[in-house]
Amino acid sequence: MTTARDLLLVAMDVAPVRPVGQGELSLALAGAEVIDLLETGDVVLDGDLLVPGPASAPDDRLLAEAAASLVRAAPYESVEDWLWRRGSGLAAAYSGRLEADGLLGRPRHGRLPFRSAGTEPLDSPARRHATARWGADEPVLAALAAAVGLREEPADGFPDLPGDTVVTVLASVGDAVAELEAVRQRRSIEDAAFDNIWRAP
């Protein structure tokens, strides 16, 4: 299992503290991929630039896809640029992959399976692993979850995060999520102003 898979399973399983959109979740999933690639040595951080390590083939198909898509020529890519590029549609890609792997399914309500509200995590070792990691308050998963609104961030933050590189990635995720929200608010204000123009007598 990967951090991104764990994050998606948790996101589908828990009640968020605020609404979680596909955009925020996609950005966080892209950040989770970077953290896993840092751990495997597929990438290192030079400041905020993602410098690829030796090419490898992670067991997880989507993580292998992420590793293969790293920019392998200087000046390389910043974490922020990666989040926006790789994060585009990533929540849907992970949902599709997990469903294909038999980790998500359509809930059945009695004998009326057509009364489905979409997919949900099925009982599996993967779901139990994600649930255990969530229950243990594992700091990387908890910090990613807080960034997108699945939980509140503690007053003292997450002091047990494993190193400055992970902190850098998480900060970039937080900044990207805040930027996405600012863009949404700006569009909402512009749309409201446009509507008011047409409604004016």
Coordinates of N, CA, C and O in Angstrom, one line a residue, residues 17-117:
V17 N -14.2 17.2 8.5 CA -14.5 18.4 9.3 C -15.0 19.5 8.4 O -15.7 20.5 8.9
R18 N -14.7 19.5 7.1 CA -15.2 20.5 6.2 C -15.3 19.8 4.8 O -14.6 18.8 4.6
P19 N -16.1 20.3 3.9 CA -16.2 19.6 2.6 C -14.9 19.4 1.9 O -14.1 20.4 1.9
V20 N -14.7 18.3 1.4 CA -13.4 17.9 0.7 C -13.8 17.8 -0.8 O -14.5 16.9 -1.2
G21 N -13.2 18.7 -1.7 CA -13.4 18.6 -3.1 C -12.4 17.7 -3.8 O -11.4 17.3 -3.2
Q22 N -12.8 17.3 -5.0 CA -11.8 16.5 -5.8 C -10.5 17.2 -6.0 O -9.5 16.5 -6.1
G23 N -10.6 18.5 -6.2 CA -9.3 19.3 -6.5 C -8.4 19.2 -5.3 O -7.2 18.9 -5.5
E24 N -8.9 19.5 -4.1 CA -8.0 19.4 -2.9 C -7.4 18.0 -2.7 O -6.3 17.8 -2.4
L25 N -8.3 17.0 -2.9 CA -7.9 15.6 -2.7 C -6.8 15.2 -3.7 O -5.8 14.6 -3.4
S26 N -7.0 15.7 -4.9 CA -6.0 15.4 -6.0 C -4.6 16.0 -5.6 O -3.6 15.3 -5.8
L27 N -4.6 17.2 -5.2 CA -3.4 17.8 -4.8 C -2.7 17.1 -3.7 O -1.5 16.8 -3.7
A28 N -3.5 16.7 -2.7 CA -2.9 15.9 -1.5 C -2.4 14.5 -2.0 O -1.4 14.0 -1.5
L29 N -3.1 13.9 -2.9 CA -2.6 12.6 -3.4 C -1.3 12.8 -4.2 O -0.4 11.9 -4.0
A30 N -1.2 13.8 -4.9 CA 0.1 14.1 -5.6 C 1.2 14.3 -4.6 O 2.4 13.9 -4.8
G31 N 0.9 15.0 -3.5 CA 1.9 15.2 -2.4 C 2.2 13.9 -1.7 O 3.4 13.6 -1.4
A32 N 1.2 13.0 -1.5 CA 1.5 11.7 -0.9 C 2.4 10.9 -1.8 O 3.3 10.2 -1.3
E33 N 2.3 11.0 -3.1 CA 3.2 10.3 -4.0 C 4.6 10.8 -3.9 O 5.5 9.9 -3.8
V34 N 4.8 12.1 -3.8 CA 6.1 12.6 -3.6 C 6.8 12.0 -2.3 O 7.9 11.6 -2.3
I35 N 6.0 12.0 -1.2 CA 6.5 11.5 0.0 C 6.9 10.1 -0.1 O 8.0 9.7 0.4
D36 N 6.1 9.3 -0.8 CA 6.5 7.9 -0.9 C 7.7 7.7 -1.8 O 8.6 6.9 -1.6
L37 N 7.8 8.5 -2.9 CA 9.0 8.5 -3.8 C 10.2 9.0 -3.1 O 11.3 8.5 -3.3
L38 N 10.1 9.9 -2.1 CA 11.2 10.3 -1.3 C 11.7 9.1 -0.4 O 12.9 8.9 -0.3
E39 N 10.8 8.4 0.1 CA 11.1 7.3 1.0 C 11.8 6.2 0.2 O 12.7 5.5 0.8
T40 N 11.4 5.9 -1.0 CA 12.0 4.9 -1.8 C 13.3 5.3 -2.5 O 14.0 4.5 -3.1
G41 N 13.6 6.6 -2.4 CA 14.8 7.1 -3.1 C 14.7 7.4 -4.6 O 15.6 7.7 -5.3
D42 N 13.4 7.3 -5.1 CA 13.2 7.6 -6.5 C 13.3 9.1 -6.8 O 13.5 9.5 -7.9
V43 N 13.3 9.9 -5.7 CA 13.4 11.4 -5.9 C 14.0 11.9 -4.6 O 13.9 11.3 -3.5
V44 N 14.8 13.0 -4.7 CA 15.3 13.7 -3.6 C 14.9 15.2 -3.8 O 14.7 15.6 -4.9
L45 N 14.9 15.9 -2.7 CA 14.6 17.4 -2.8 C 15.9 18.2 -2.7 O 16.7 18.0 -1.9
D46 N 16.0 19.1 -3.7 CA 17.1 20.1 -3.7 C 16.4 21.4 -3.5 O 15.9 22.0 -4.5
G47 N 16.3 21.9 -2.3 CA 15.4 23.1 -2.0 C 14.0 22.6 -2.1 O 13.5 21.7 -1.4
D48 N 13.3 23.2 -3.1 CA 11.9 22.7 -3.4 C 11.9 22.0 -4.8 O 10.8 21.8 -5.3
L49 N 13.0 21.6 -5.3 CA 13.0 21.0 -6.6 C 13.1 19.5 -6.5 O 13.8 18.9 -5.6
L50 N 12.3 18.8 -7.3 CA 12.3 17.3 -7.3 C 13.4 16.8 -8.2 O 13.2 16.9 -9.5
V51 N 14.4 16.2 -7.7 CA 15.5 15.7 -8.5 C 15.4 14.2 -8.5 O 15.5 13.5 -7.4
P52 N 15.1 13.6 -9.6 CA 14.9 12.1 -9.7 C 16.2 11.4 -9.3 O 17.3 11.8 -9.6
G53 N 16.0 10.2 -8.6 CA 17.1 9.3 -8.4 C 17.1 8.3 -9.5 O 16.5 8.5 -10.6
P54 N 17.8 7.2 -9.3 CA 17.8 6.1 -10.3 C 16.4 5.6 -10.6 O 15.6 5.5 -9.7
A55 N 16.2 5.5 -11.9 CA 14.8 5.0 -12.3 C 14.5 3.7 -11.7 O 15.4 2.8 -11.7
S56 N 13.3 3.5 -11.2 CA 12.9 2.2 -10.6 C 11.5 2.0 -11.0 O 10.9 2.8 -11.7
A57 N 11.0 0.9 -10.6 CA 9.6 0.5 -10.9 C 8.9 0.1 -9.6 O 8.9 -1.1 -9.3
P58 N 8.3 1.1 -8.9 CA 7.5 0.8 -7.7 C 6.5 -0.3 -8.0 O 5.9 -0.3 -9.1
D59 N 6.1 -1.1 -7.0 CA 5.1 -2.2 -7.2 C 3.8 -1.6 -7.5 O 3.0 -2.2 -8.3
D60 N 3.4 -0.5 -6.9 CA 2.1 0.1 -7.1 C 2.1 0.8 -8.5 O 3.0 1.6 -8.9
R61 N 1.1 0.5 -9.3 CA 1.0 1.0 -10.7 C 1.0 2.5 -10.8 O 1.7 3.1 -11.6
L62 N 0.2 3.1 -9.9 CA 0.1 4.6 -10.0 C 1.3 5.3 -9.5 O 1.7 6.3 -10.0
L63 N 2.0 4.7 -8.5 CA 3.2 5.2 -8.0 C 4.3 5.1 -9.0 O 5.2 5.9 -9.2
A64 N 4.3 3.9 -9.7 CA 5.3 3.7 -10.8 C 5.0 4.7 -11.9 O 6.0 5.3 -12.5
E65 N 3.8 5.0 -12.2 CA 3.4 6.1 -13.2 C 3.9 7.4 -12.8 O 4.5 8.2 -13.6
A66 N 3.8 7.7 -11.5 CA 4.3 9.0 -10.9 C 5.8 9.1 -11.1 O 6.3 10.1 -11.5
A67 N 6.5 8.0 -10.7 CA 8.0 8.0 -10.8 C 8.4 8.2 -12.3 O 9.4 8.9 -12.6
A68 N 7.7 7.6 -13.2 CA 8.0 7.7 -14.6 C 7.8 9.1 -15.2 O 8.4 9.4 -16.2
S69 N 6.9 9.8 -14.5 CA 6.6 11.1 -15.1 C 7.4 12.2 -14.5 O 7.2 13.4 -14.8
L70 N 8.4 11.9 -13.6 CA 9.2 12.9 -13.0 C 10.0 13.6 -14.2 O 10.5 13.0 -15.1
V71 N 10.2 14.9 -14.0 CA 11.1 15.7 -15.0 C 12.5 15.3 -14.7 O 13.0 15.5 -13.6
R72 N 13.2 14.7 -15.7 CA 14.5 14.2 -15.4 C 15.7 15.0 -16.0 O 16.8 14.5 -16.2
A73 N 15.4 16.3 -16.3 CA 16.4 17.1 -16.8 C 16.4 18.5 -16.1 O 15.3 18.9 -15.7
A74 N 17.5 19.1 -15.8 CA 17.6 20.4 -15.1 C 16.8 21.4 -16.0 O 16.8 21.3 -17.2
P75 N 16.2 22.4 -15.4 CA 16.2 22.7 -14.0 C 15.3 21.9 -13.1 O 15.0 22.3 -11.9
Y76 N 14.7 20.8 -13.5 CA 13.8 20.0 -12.8 C 12.5 20.8 -12.5 O 12.3 21.8 -13.0
E77 N 11.7 20.2 -11.6 CA 10.4 20.7 -11.3 C 10.2 21.0 -9.9 O 10.7 20.2 -9.0
S78 N 9.6 22.1 -9.5 CA 9.3 22.4 -8.1 C 8.2 21.5 -7.6 O 7.4 20.9 -8.4
V79 N 8.1 21.3 -6.3 CA 7.1 20.5 -5.7 C 5.7 21.1 -6.1 O 4.8 20.4 -6.4
E80 N 5.6 22.4 -6.0 CA 4.3 23.1 -6.3 C 3.9 22.8 -7.7 O 2.7 22.4 -8.0
D81 N 4.8 22.9 -8.7 CA 4.5 22.6 -10.1 C 4.1 21.2 -10.3 O 3.1 20.9 -11.0
W82 N 4.8 20.3 -9.6 CA 4.4 18.8 -9.6 C 3.0 18.6 -9.1 O 2.2 17.9 -9.7
L83 N 2.6 19.3 -8.0 CA 1.3 19.1 -7.4 C 0.2 19.5 -8.4 O -0.8 18.7 -8.6
W84 N 0.4 20.6 -9.1 CA -0.6 21.0 -10.1 C -0.6 20.2 -11.3 O -1.7 19.8 -11.8
R85 N 0.5 19.8 -11.8 CA 0.6 18.9 -13.0 C 0.1 17.5 -12.7 O -0.8 17.0 -13.4
R86 N 0.7 16.9 -11.8 CA 0.4 15.5 -11.5 C -1.0 15.4 -10.9 O -1.7 14.4 -11.1
G87 N -1.3 16.4 -10.1 CA -2.6 16.3 -9.4 C -3.9 16.4 -10.2 O -5.0 16.1 -9.8
S88 N -3.7 16.9 -11.5 CA -4.9 17.1 -12.3 C -5.6 15.7 -12.5 O -5.1 14.8 -13.2
G89 N -6.8 15.7 -12.0 CA -7.7 14.5 -12.1 C -7.2 13.3 -11.3 O -7.6 12.1 -11.6
L90 N -6.2 13.4 -10.4 CA -5.6 12.3 -9.7 C -6.6 11.5 -8.8 O -6.5 10.3 -8.7
A91 N -7.5 12.2 -8.2 CA -8.5 11.6 -7.3 C -9.3 10.6 -8.1 O -9.5 9.4 -7.7
A92 N -9.7 11.0 -9.3 CA -10.5 10.1 -10.1 C -9.7 8.9 -10.6 O -10.2 7.8 -10.7
A93 N -8.4 9.2 -10.9 CA -7.5 8.1 -11.4 C -7.3 7.1 -10.3 O -7.4 5.8 -10.5
Y94 N -7.1 7.5 -9.0 CA -7.0 6.6 -7.9 C -8.3 5.8 -7.6 O -8.2 4.6 -7.3
S95 N -9.4 6.5 -7.7 CA -10.7 5.8 -7.5 C -10.8 4.7 -8.5 O -11.3 3.6 -8.2
G96 N -10.6 5.0 -9.7 CA -10.7 4.0 -10.8 C -9.8 2.8 -10.6 O -10.1 1.7 -10.8
R97 N -8.5 3.1 -10.2 CA -7.5 2.1 -10.0 C -8.0 1.2 -8.8 O -7.9 0.0 -8.9
L98 N -8.4 1.8 -7.7 CA -8.8 1.0 -6.5 C -10.0 0.2 -6.8 O -10.2 -0.9 -6.3
E99 N -10.9 0.7 -7.6 CA -12.1 0.0 -8.0 C -11.7 -1.2 -8.9 O -12.2 -2.4 -8.7
A100 N -10.8 -1.0 -9.8 CA -10.3 -2.1 -10.7 C -9.6 -3.2 -9.9 O -9.6 -4.3 -10.2
D101 N -8.9 -2.7 -8.8 CA -8.2 -3.7 -7.9 C -9.1 -4.4 -6.9 O -8.7 -5.1 -6.1
G102 N -10.4 -4.1 -7.0 CA -11.4 -4.7 -6.1 C -11.4 -4.1 -4.7 O -11.9 -4.8 -3.7
L103 N -10.8 -2.9 -4.5 CA -10.8 -2.3 -3.2 C -12.0 -1.4 -2.9 O -12.3 -1.0 -1.8
L104 N -12.7 -1.0 -4.0 CA -13.9 -0.2 -3.9 C -15.0 -0.9 -4.6 O -14.7 -1.7 -5.6
G105 N -16.2 -0.8 -4.2 CA -17.3 -1.4 -4.8 C -18.6 -0.6 -4.5 O -18.6 0.4 -3.8
R106 N -19.7 -1.1 -5.1 CA -20.9 -0.4 -4.9 C -21.7 -1.0 -3.8 O -21.8 -2.3 -3.7
P107 N -22.1 -0.2 -2.8 CA -22.8 -0.8 -1.7 C -24.1 -1.4 -2.1 O -24.8 -1.0 -3.0
R108 N -24.4 -2.5 -1.4 CA -25.7 -3.2 -1.6 C -26.6 -3.0 -0.4 O -26.2 -3.2 0.7
H109 N -27.8 -2.5 -0.7 CA -28.8 -2.3 0.3 C -29.9 -3.3 0.2 O -30.8 -3.2 -0.6
G110 N -29.8 -4.3 1.0 CA -30.8 -5.4 0.9 C -30.8 -6.0 -0.5 O -29.7 -6.4 -1.0
R111 N -31.9 -6.2 -1.1 CA -32.0 -6.8 -2.4 C -32.1 -5.7 -3.5 O -32.6 -6.1 -4.6
L112 N -31.8 -4.5 -3.2 CA -32.0 -3.4 -4.2 C -30.6 -2.8 -4.5 O -30.3 -1.7 -4.1
P113 N -29.7 -3.5 -5.1 CA -28.4 -3.0 -5.3 C -28.3 -1.8 -6.2 O -27.4 -1.0 -6.2
F114 N -29.4 -1.6 -7.0 CA -29.4 -0.4 -7.9 C -29.6 0.9 -7.1 O -29.4 2.0 -7.6
R115 N -29.9 0.8 -5.8 CA -30.0 2.0 -4.9 C -28.6 2.3 -4.4 O -28.4 2.2 -3.2
S116 N -27.7 2.5 -5.3 CA -26.3 2.7 -4.9 C -26.0 4.2 -4.8 O -26.5 5.0 -5.7
A117 N -25.2 4.6 -3.9 CA -24.8 6.0 -3.8 C -23.3 6.1 -4.3 O -22.5 6.9 -3.7

